[in-house]
mmCIF file of C-alpha atoms in Angstrom:
data_model
loop_
_atom_site.group_PDB
_atom_site.id
_atom_site.type_symbol
_atom_site.label_atom_id
_atom_site.label_comp_id
_atom_site.label_asym_id
_atom_site.label_seq_id
_atom_site.Cartn_x
_atom_site.Cartn_y
_atom_site.Cartn_z
ATOM 1 C CA MET A 25 108.606 25.814 170.497
ATOM 2 C CA PRO A 26 109.169 29.532 171.010
ATOM 3 C CA VAL A 27 108.476 31.996 168.180
ATOM 4 C CA THR A 28 109.280 35.698 168.090
ATOM 5 C CA GLN A 29 106.123 37.647 168.890
ATOM 6 C CA HIS A 30 105.306 41.248 168.807
ATOM 7 C CA VAL A 31 102.160 42.545 170.313
ATOM 8 C CA LEU A 32 101.187 45.818 168.537
ATOM 9 C CA GLU A 33 98.485 48.333 169.454
ATOM 10 C CA SER A 34 96.379 49.748 166.624
ATOM 11 C CA SER A 35 97.328 53.367 166.232
ATOM 12 C CA PRO A 36 96.616 56.088 163.484
ATOM 13 C CA ASN A 37 100.417 56.706 163.454
ATOM 14 C CA PRO A 38 101.608 53.721 163.826
ATOM 15 C CA ARG A 39 114.815 30.020 148.613
ATOM 16 C CA TYR A 40 118.368 31.980 148.832
ATOM 17 C CA ARG A 41 121.084 30.808 151.078
ATOM 18 C CA LEU A 42 123.347 33.394 152.600
ATOM 19 C CA PRO A 43 127.060 33.290 153.156
ATOM 20 C CA LEU A 44 127.623 34.520 156.577
ATOM 21 C CA ARG A 45 131.006 35.982 155.832
ATOM 22 C CA PHE A 46 129.485 39.431 154.880
ATOM 23 C CA SER A 47 129.575 42.038 157.680
ATOM 24 C CA VAL A 48 126.645 44.201 158.661
ATOM 25 C CA ALA A 49 126.652 47.746 157.388
ATOM 26 C CA ALA A 50 125.260 50.880 158.918
ATOM 27 C CA VAL A 51 121.527 51.255 158.121
ATOM 28 C CA THR A 52 120.482 54.121 155.712
ATOM 29 C CA VAL A 53 116.870 55.460 156.174
ATOM 30 C CA THR A 54 115.008 55.701 152.834
ATOM 31 C CA GLY A 55 112.390 58.160 154.141
ATOM 32 C CA THR A 56 110.161 58.728 151.235
ATOM 33 C CA ALA A 57 108.676 55.365 150.823
ATOM 34 C CA ALA A 58 108.571 54.824 154.632
ATOM 35 C CA MET A 59 106.569 58.095 154.954
ATOM 36 C CA ALA A 60 104.229 56.827 152.236
ATOM 37 C CA LEU A 61 103.593 53.657 154.163
ATOM 38 C CA ALA A 62 102.859 55.611 157.423
ATOM 39 C CA ALA A 63 100.859 58.263 155.745
ATOM 40 C CA ALA A 64 97.388 56.644 156.088
ATOM 41 C CA PRO A 65 95.778 55.334 159.173
ATOM 42 C CA PRO A 66 94.804 51.651 159.311
ATOM 43 C CA ALA A 67 91.465 51.328 157.372
ATOM 44 C CA SER A 68 88.485 49.498 158.683
ATOM 45 C CA ALA A 69 89.066 46.596 156.249
ATOM 46 C CA SER A 70 92.420 45.953 157.797
ATOM 47 C CA GLN A 71 90.852 45.312 161.242
ATOM 48 C CA ASP A 72 89.638 41.917 159.964
ATOM 49 C CA LEU A 73 93.282 41.003 159.210
ATOM 50 C CA GLY A 74 94.949 42.454 162.315
ATOM 51 C CA HIS A 75 94.006 40.018 165.069
ATOM 52 C CA ARG A 76 96.854 37.733 164.471
ATOM 53 C CA TYR A 77 99.388 38.104 161.650
ATOM 54 C CA VAL A 78 101.981 35.410 160.945
ATOM 55 C CA ALA A 79 104.806 35.962 158.430
ATOM 56 C CA LEU A 80 106.554 32.892 156.891
ATOM 57 C CA GLY A 81 109.403 33.018 154.485
ATOM 58 C CA ASP A 82 113.096 33.030 153.465
ATOM 59 C CA SER A 83 115.703 35.738 153.501
ATOM 60 C CA PHE A 84 113.658 37.823 150.851
ATOM 61 C CA THR A 85 111.175 38.099 153.747
ATOM 62 C CA SER A 86 113.422 38.214 156.854
ATOM 63 C CA GLY A 87 115.651 41.039 155.333
ATOM 64 C CA PRO A 88 119.309 40.253 156.154
ATOM 65 C CA PHE A 89 121.596 43.119 156.980
ATOM 66 C CA ILE A 90 118.893 45.716 156.983
ATOM 67 C CA VAL A 91 119.721 46.571 160.421
ATOM 68 C CA PRO A 92 118.405 46.577 163.315
ATOM 69 C CA HIS A 93 117.595 42.820 163.415
ATOM 70 C CA GLU A 94 115.551 41.275 166.236
ATOM 71 C CA GLY A 95 114.348 37.928 167.225
ATOM 72 C CA ASP A 96 115.510 34.593 168.086
ATOM 73 C CA PRO A 97 117.403 32.744 166.568
ATOM 74 C CA ALA A 98 119.710 35.671 165.629
ATOM 75 C CA LEU A 99 121.076 33.874 162.621
ATOM 76 C CA CYS A 100 117.584 34.123 160.910
ATOM 77 C CA LEU A 101 118.642 37.860 160.501
ATOM 78 C CA ARG A 102 115.062 39.292 160.681
ATOM 79 C CA SER A 103 114.977 42.948 160.198
ATOM 80 C CA GLN A 104 112.844 45.308 162.061
ATOM 81 C CA SER A 105 112.228 47.079 158.693
ATOM 82 C CA ASN A 106 111.375 43.980 156.656
ATOM 83 C CA TYR A 107 108.054 44.018 154.873
ATOM 84 C CA PRO A 108 106.103 41.843 157.414
ATOM 85 C CA SER A 109 106.969 44.372 160.057
ATOM 86 C CA LEU A 110 105.725 47.230 157.851
ATOM 87 C CA VAL A 111 102.524 45.415 156.956
ATOM 88 C CA ALA A 112 101.929 44.616 160.685
ATOM 89 C CA ASP A 113 102.076 48.093 161.533
ATOM 90 C CA ARG A 114 99.922 49.348 158.851
ATOM 91 C CA VAL A 115 97.069 46.686 159.519
ATOM 92 C CA GLY A 116 97.293 47.327 163.229
ATOM 93 C CA ALA A 117 98.109 43.839 164.053
ATOM 94 C CA GLU A 118 97.269 42.924 167.728
ATOM 95 C CA THR A 119 99.686 39.974 167.505
ATOM 96 C CA PHE A 120 102.519 39.796 164.909
ATOM 97 C CA VAL A 121 104.685 36.614 164.670
ATOM 98 C CA ASP A 122 107.533 36.747 162.222
ATOM 99 C CA VAL A 123 109.229 33.373 161.876
ATOM 100 C CA SER A 124 110.942 34.085 158.522
ATOM 101 C CA CYS A 125 114.562 32.972 158.273
ATOM 102 C CA ALA A 126 117.450 33.346 156.046
ATOM 103 C CA GLY A 127 118.130 30.330 154.102
ATOM 104 C CA ALA A 128 114.709 28.723 154.801
ATOM 105 C CA THR A 129 113.316 26.131 152.198
ATOM 106 C CA THR A 130 109.831 24.668 152.127
ATOM 107 C CA GLU A 131 111.167 21.846 154.344
ATOM 108 C CA GLY A 132 111.717 24.475 157.000
ATOM 109 C CA MET A 133 107.735 24.952 157.341
ATOM 110 C CA THR A 134 107.320 21.602 158.991
ATOM 111 C CA GLU A 135 110.919 20.699 160.099
ATOM 112 C CA PRO A 136 113.531 22.581 162.234
ATOM 113 C CA GLN A 137 115.964 24.543 160.071
ATOM 114 C CA ASP A 138 119.623 23.995 160.929
ATOM 115 C CA LEU A 139 121.441 27.346 161.083
ATOM 116 C CA GLY A 140 124.826 26.007 162.152
ATOM 117 C CA LEU A 141 126.664 26.979 165.362
ATOM 118 C CA GLY A 142 124.341 24.699 167.136
ATOM 119 C CA THR A 143 121.245 26.727 166.602
ATOM 120 C CA GLU A 144 118.096 26.033 164.603
ATOM 121 C CA ASN A 145 114.913 27.758 163.641
ATOM 122 C CA PRO A 146 111.775 25.859 164.888
ATOM 123 C CA PRO A 147 109.375 24.706 162.077
ATOM 124 C CA GLN A 148 107.807 27.791 160.856
ATOM 125 C CA PHE A 149 104.294 26.239 160.830
ATOM 126 C CA ASP A 150 104.501 26.171 164.737
ATOM 127 C CA ALA A 151 103.378 29.804 164.503
ATOM 128 C CA LEU A 152 100.199 29.142 162.788
ATOM 129 C CA THR A 153 96.967 28.873 164.864
ATOM 130 C CA GLU A 154 93.233 28.418 164.123
ATOM 131 C CA ASP A 155 92.764 32.153 165.148
ATOM 132 C CA THR A 156 95.351 33.355 162.725
ATOM 133 C CA THR A 157 93.692 36.043 160.490
ATOM 134 C CA LEU A 158 96.566 36.949 158.114
ATOM 135 C CA VAL A 159 99.522 34.907 156.734
ATOM 136 C CA THR A 160 102.050 36.130 154.276
ATOM 137 C CA VAL A 161 104.523 33.560 152.811
ATOM 138 C CA GLY A 162 107.591 34.071 150.632
ATOM 139 C CA ILE A 163 109.204 30.846 149.920
ATOM 140 C CA GLY A 164 110.670 28.733 147.023
ATOM 141 C CA GLY A 165 113.782 30.568 146.065
ATOM 142 C CA ASN A 166 116.161 28.289 147.998
ATOM 143 C CA ASP A 167 114.138 25.197 146.884
ATOM 144 C CA PHE A 168 114.911 26.289 143.383
ATOM 145 C CA GLY A 169 118.452 27.051 144.339
ATOM 146 C CA PHE A 170 118.792 30.643 142.943
ATOM 147 C CA GLY A 171 121.648 31.361 145.283
ATOM 148 C CA ASP A 172 123.668 28.463 143.923
ATOM 149 C CA VAL A 173 122.601 29.300 140.333
ATOM 150 C CA SER A 174 123.772 32.851 140.799
ATOM 151 C CA LEU A 175 127.206 31.880 142.060
ATOM 152 C CA LYS A 176 127.504 29.344 139.222
ATOM 153 C CA CYS A 177 126.587 31.898 136.652
ATOM 154 C CA ALA A 178 128.914 34.566 138.110
ATOM 155 C CA ALA A 179 131.838 32.197 138.026
ATOM 156 C CA LEU A 180 131.178 31.169 134.384
ATOM 157 C CA SER A 181 130.751 34.768 133.212
ATOM 158 C CA GLY A 182 134.482 35.262 133.047
ATOM 159 C CA THR A 183 134.858 32.536 130.556
ATOM 160 C CA ASP A 184 132.640 34.324 127.952
ATOM 161 C CA PRO A 185 131.460 37.685 129.104
ATOM 162 C CA HIS A 186 129.584 38.389 125.836
ATOM 163 C CA GLY A 187 128.232 34.820 125.538
ATOM 164 C CA ALA A 188 125.728 32.720 127.337
ATOM 165 C CA PRO A 189 127.931 30.264 129.300
ATOM 166 C CA CYS A 190 125.384 29.800 132.180
ATOM 167 C CA GLN A 191 122.551 29.005 129.838
ATOM 168 C CA GLU A 192 124.738 26.549 127.983
ATOM 169 C CA TYR A 193 125.629 24.955 131.295
ATOM 170 C CA TYR A 194 122.071 24.318 132.397
ATOM 171 C CA THR A 195 120.727 23.376 128.981
ATOM 172 C CA ASP A 196 123.550 21.010 128.063
ATOM 173 C CA GLY A 197 122.082 17.641 126.880
ATOM 174 C CA GLY A 198 118.961 19.099 125.186
ATOM 175 C CA GLY A 199 116.791 19.837 128.377
ATOM 176 C CA ASP A 200 116.675 22.785 130.697
ATOM 177 C CA GLU A 201 117.754 21.855 134.384
ATOM 178 C CA LEU A 202 116.359 25.054 135.622
ATOM 179 C CA ALA A 203 112.815 24.588 134.151
ATOM 180 C CA ASP A 204 112.752 21.253 135.796
ATOM 181 C CA ARG A 205 113.664 22.858 139.165
ATOM 182 C CA ILE A 206 110.912 25.356 138.811
ATOM 183 C CA ALA A 207 108.369 22.480 138.272
ATOM 184 C CA ARG A 208 109.557 20.718 141.455
ATOM 185 C CA THR A 209 109.487 23.961 143.463
ATOM 186 C CA GLY A 210 105.905 24.536 142.386
ATOM 187 C CA ASP A 211 104.850 21.186 143.774
ATOM 188 C CA GLU A 212 106.700 21.906 146.978
ATOM 189 C CA VAL A 213 105.064 25.292 147.420
ATOM 190 C CA ALA A 214 101.687 23.692 146.677
ATOM 191 C CA GLU A 215 102.196 21.543 149.785
ATOM 192 C CA VAL A 216 103.118 24.628 151.904
ATOM 193 C CA LEU A 217 99.942 26.355 151.001
ATOM 194 C CA SER A 218 97.915 23.248 151.761
ATOM 195 C CA GLY A 219 99.519 23.156 155.156
ATOM 196 C CA ILE A 220 98.774 26.774 155.895
ATOM 197 C CA ARG A 221 95.027 26.352 155.023
ATOM 198 C CA GLU A 222 94.916 23.243 157.173
ATOM 199 C CA ARG A 223 96.419 24.912 160.242
ATOM 200 C CA SER A 224 94.858 28.396 159.881
ATOM 201 C CA PRO A 225 91.522 27.759 157.978
ATOM 202 C CA GLU A 226 90.004 31.233 158.457
ATOM 203 C CA ALA A 227 93.238 33.205 157.535
ATOM 204 C CA THR A 228 93.571 35.446 154.570
ATOM 205 C CA VAL A 229 96.791 34.129 152.894
ATOM 206 C CA ALA A 230 99.002 36.122 150.516
ATOM 207 C CA VAL A 231 101.845 34.478 148.521
ATOM 208 C CA VAL A 232 104.617 36.973 147.960
ATOM 209 C CA GLY A 233 106.699 36.726 144.781
ATOM 210 C CA TYR A 234 110.399 37.763 144.234
ATOM 211 C CA LEU A 235 111.505 41.202 143.246
ATOM 212 C CA GLN A 236 113.247 41.576 139.904
ATOM 213 C CA LEU A 237 116.937 40.699 140.051
ATOM 214 C CA LEU A 238 118.204 41.494 136.592
ATOM 215 C CA PRO A 239 117.174 43.558 133.598
ATOM 216 C CA GLU A 240 115.141 42.020 130.802
ATOM 217 C CA ASP A 241 118.151 41.865 128.427
ATOM 218 C CA GLU A 242 121.202 44.194 128.900
ATOM 219 C CA GLY A 243 123.219 43.526 132.006
ATOM 220 C CA CYS A 244 125.936 45.540 133.786
ATOM 221 C CA TRP A 245 129.084 43.287 133.855
ATOM 222 C CA PRO A 246 131.356 43.378 135.564
ATOM 223 C CA ARG A 247 129.534 45.198 138.310
ATOM 224 C CA VAL A 248 126.864 42.371 138.338
ATOM 225 C CA PRO A 249 128.952 39.702 136.883
ATOM 226 C CA PHE A 250 126.668 37.776 134.603
ATOM 227 C CA ALA A 251 127.551 37.214 131.001
ATOM 228 C CA GLU A 252 125.702 39.490 128.432
ATOM 229 C CA GLY A 253 123.953 36.493 126.848
ATOM 230 C CA ASP A 254 122.878 35.066 130.222
ATOM 231 C CA VAL A 255 121.086 38.121 131.555
ATOM 232 C CA GLY A 256 117.792 37.584 129.484
ATOM 233 C CA TYR A 257 118.036 33.802 130.168
ATOM 234 C CA LEU A 258 118.272 34.304 134.007
ATOM 235 C CA ASP A 259 115.610 36.984 133.900
ATOM 236 C CA SER A 260 113.122 34.544 132.088
ATOM 237 C CA VAL A 261 114.005 31.940 134.497
ATOM 238 C CA GLN A 262 113.011 34.235 137.443
ATOM 239 C CA SER A 263 109.820 35.242 135.644
ATOM 240 C CA ASP A 264 109.015 31.574 135.250
ATOM 241 C CA LEU A 265 109.523 30.835 139.016
ATOM 242 C CA ASN A 266 107.336 33.827 139.894
ATOM 243 C CA ALA A 267 104.712 32.411 137.482
ATOM 244 C CA ALA A 268 104.853 29.106 139.091
ATOM 245 C CA LEU A 269 104.227 30.686 142.550
ATOM 246 C CA GLU A 270 101.344 32.698 141.165
ATOM 247 C CA ALA A 271 99.821 29.589 139.574
ATOM 248 C CA GLU A 272 100.008 27.542 142.917
ATOM 249 C CA ALA A 273 98.515 30.573 144.855
ATOM 250 C CA GLU A 274 95.699 30.745 142.387
ATOM 251 C CA GLU A 275 95.010 26.972 142.653
ATOM 252 C CA ALA A 276 94.998 27.201 146.351
ATOM 253 C CA GLY A 277 92.512 30.127 146.219
ATOM 254 C CA MET A 278 94.906 32.460 147.750
ATOM 255 C CA SER A 279 96.206 35.953 146.794
ATOM 256 C CA TYR A 280 99.444 36.385 144.922
ATOM 257 C CA VAL A 281 101.514 39.571 145.504
ATOM 258 C CA ASP A 282 103.230 40.471 142.317
ATOM 259 C CA VAL A 283 106.357 42.647 143.167
ATOM 260 C CA PHE A 284 108.266 41.977 139.749
ATOM 261 C CA GLU A 285 108.537 45.596 138.523
ATOM 262 C CA ARG A 286 110.968 46.519 135.831
ATOM 263 C CA GLY A 287 113.652 49.205 136.440
ATOM 264 C CA HIS A 288 114.488 48.405 140.088
ATOM 265 C CA ASP A 289 117.045 45.478 139.640
ATOM 266 C CA MET A 290 120.572 44.971 140.572
ATOM 267 C CA CYS A 291 121.808 47.065 137.583
ATOM 268 C CA ALA A 292 119.516 50.019 138.294
ATOM 269 C CA ASP A 293 120.838 53.372 139.705
ATOM 270 C CA SER A 294 121.205 53.335 143.506
ATOM 271 C CA SER A 295 118.099 55.678 143.932
ATOM 272 C CA ASP A 296 115.868 53.340 141.906
ATOM 273 C CA ARG A 297 117.352 49.918 143.126
ATOM 274 C CA TRP A 298 115.326 47.645 145.271
ATOM 275 C CA VAL A 299 117.652 44.642 145.169
ATOM 276 C CA GLU A 300 121.345 45.156 145.749
ATOM 277 C CA GLY A 301 123.991 43.369 143.733
ATOM 278 C CA ILE A 302 126.853 41.098 144.654
ATOM 279 C CA PHE A 303 128.760 44.019 146.279
ATOM 280 C CA PRO A 304 125.877 46.104 147.954
ATOM 281 C CA ASP A 305 125.930 49.917 148.098
ATOM 282 C CA LYS A 306 123.273 49.994 150.859
ATOM 283 C CA PRO A 307 122.525 47.748 153.874
ATOM 284 C CA ALA A 308 121.297 44.375 152.468
ATOM 285 C CA ALA A 309 122.735 41.028 151.781
ATOM 286 C CA PRO A 310 124.162 40.454 148.355
ATOM 287 C CA ILE A 311 121.397 39.759 145.696
ATOM 288 C CA HIS A 312 118.715 40.640 148.222
ATOM 289 C CA PRO A 313 116.169 43.462 148.969
ATOM 290 C CA ASN A 314 117.294 46.734 150.537
ATOM 291 C CA GLU A 315 115.135 48.777 152.724
ATOM 292 C CA LEU A 316 113.494 50.463 149.740
ATOM 293 C CA GLY A 317 112.712 47.135 148.320
ATOM 294 C CA MET A 318 111.080 45.981 151.656
ATOM 295 C CA GLU A 319 109.002 49.169 151.696
ATOM 296 C CA GLU A 320 107.872 48.647 148.213
ATOM 297 C CA THR A 321 107.061 45.100 148.751
ATOM 298 C CA ALA A 322 104.962 45.999 151.891
ATOM 299 C CA SER A 323 103.136 48.542 149.730
ATOM 300 C CA SER A 324 102.297 45.854 147.209
ATOM 301 C CA VAL A 325 101.079 43.440 150.008
ATOM 302 C CA LEU A 326 98.808 45.932 151.374
ATOM 303 C CA GLU A 327 97.453 46.880 147.844
ATOM 304 C CA THR A 328 96.883 43.306 147.162
ATOM 305 C CA LEU A 329 95.095 42.722 150.381
ATOM 306 C CA GLY A 330 92.813 45.711 149.519
ATOM 307 C CA THR A 331 93.179 47.154 153.107
ATOM 308 C CA GLY A 332 93.442 50.718 151.983
ATOM 309 C CA ALA A 333 96.126 51.008 154.604
ATOM 310 C CA THR A 334 98.694 52.510 152.334
ATOM 311 C CA ALA A 335 99.195 55.742 150.368
ATOM 312 C CA PRO A 336 100.623 55.726 147.014
ATOM 313 C CA LEU A 337 104.379 55.940 146.854
ATOM 314 C CA PRO A 338 105.882 59.114 145.300
#
């Protein structure tokens, strides 16, 4: 099955489901972080990674509404400025294959992903080969159902803006449904990592976590409509999801890219924000990374890989 493939020459300058009702906005160039990513030439360490780079993942990888988009199928909404594209540029990838897709789950690694309108994304694992040298994978958010959880919690916030109606909803009965979801998601991600190693045994593999969505305690209702008491609960849930991804990466002997940095969530000032809110100010899907978030993620990936192919961000 066909995959999106970009052949790049080495040069010194080189689990959230999306509602499709949102329109694409005009792109805004966030120059400082982009310049930092381009500042240093690909280091010699990166040459071992750059033969064939495959990017797997969901919409936090593909970068919906960060225009321009490219690739087939179009409904995967792969941005030319997503973090895999930036990483490929910096490691001087000879072959770069980005099969990430908005709405992808772990099932989409081995089965076609139905995108509606008679289109589908082929199994993402189809892109993996024995000679693949680098794989990044960002998956699990849609298996957990963070998109659905976000919508439910936003809807409940109006019933008790200063309380914790969402936490009460998911812990009704004495258990914690979201904790159970995280455990199941960890098992599903473990299978994905095993599948990557089986198909690309010599590849360096980096599991990429999810950017911080909410502050640690105090939110910004109604701009980001989560009840005051639910903000800390949802933040801890996301932290637990990232911890599960990190644990599975460690168990598989793979690198984990920690991008959960405080102060850049949906409630942050526009200049500091890496993830847009329900009503984005910058080109991005709601509750998804903007261009700056993608640049920061790329920088973290490169730092984790130890390529030396990035300069510090200002």
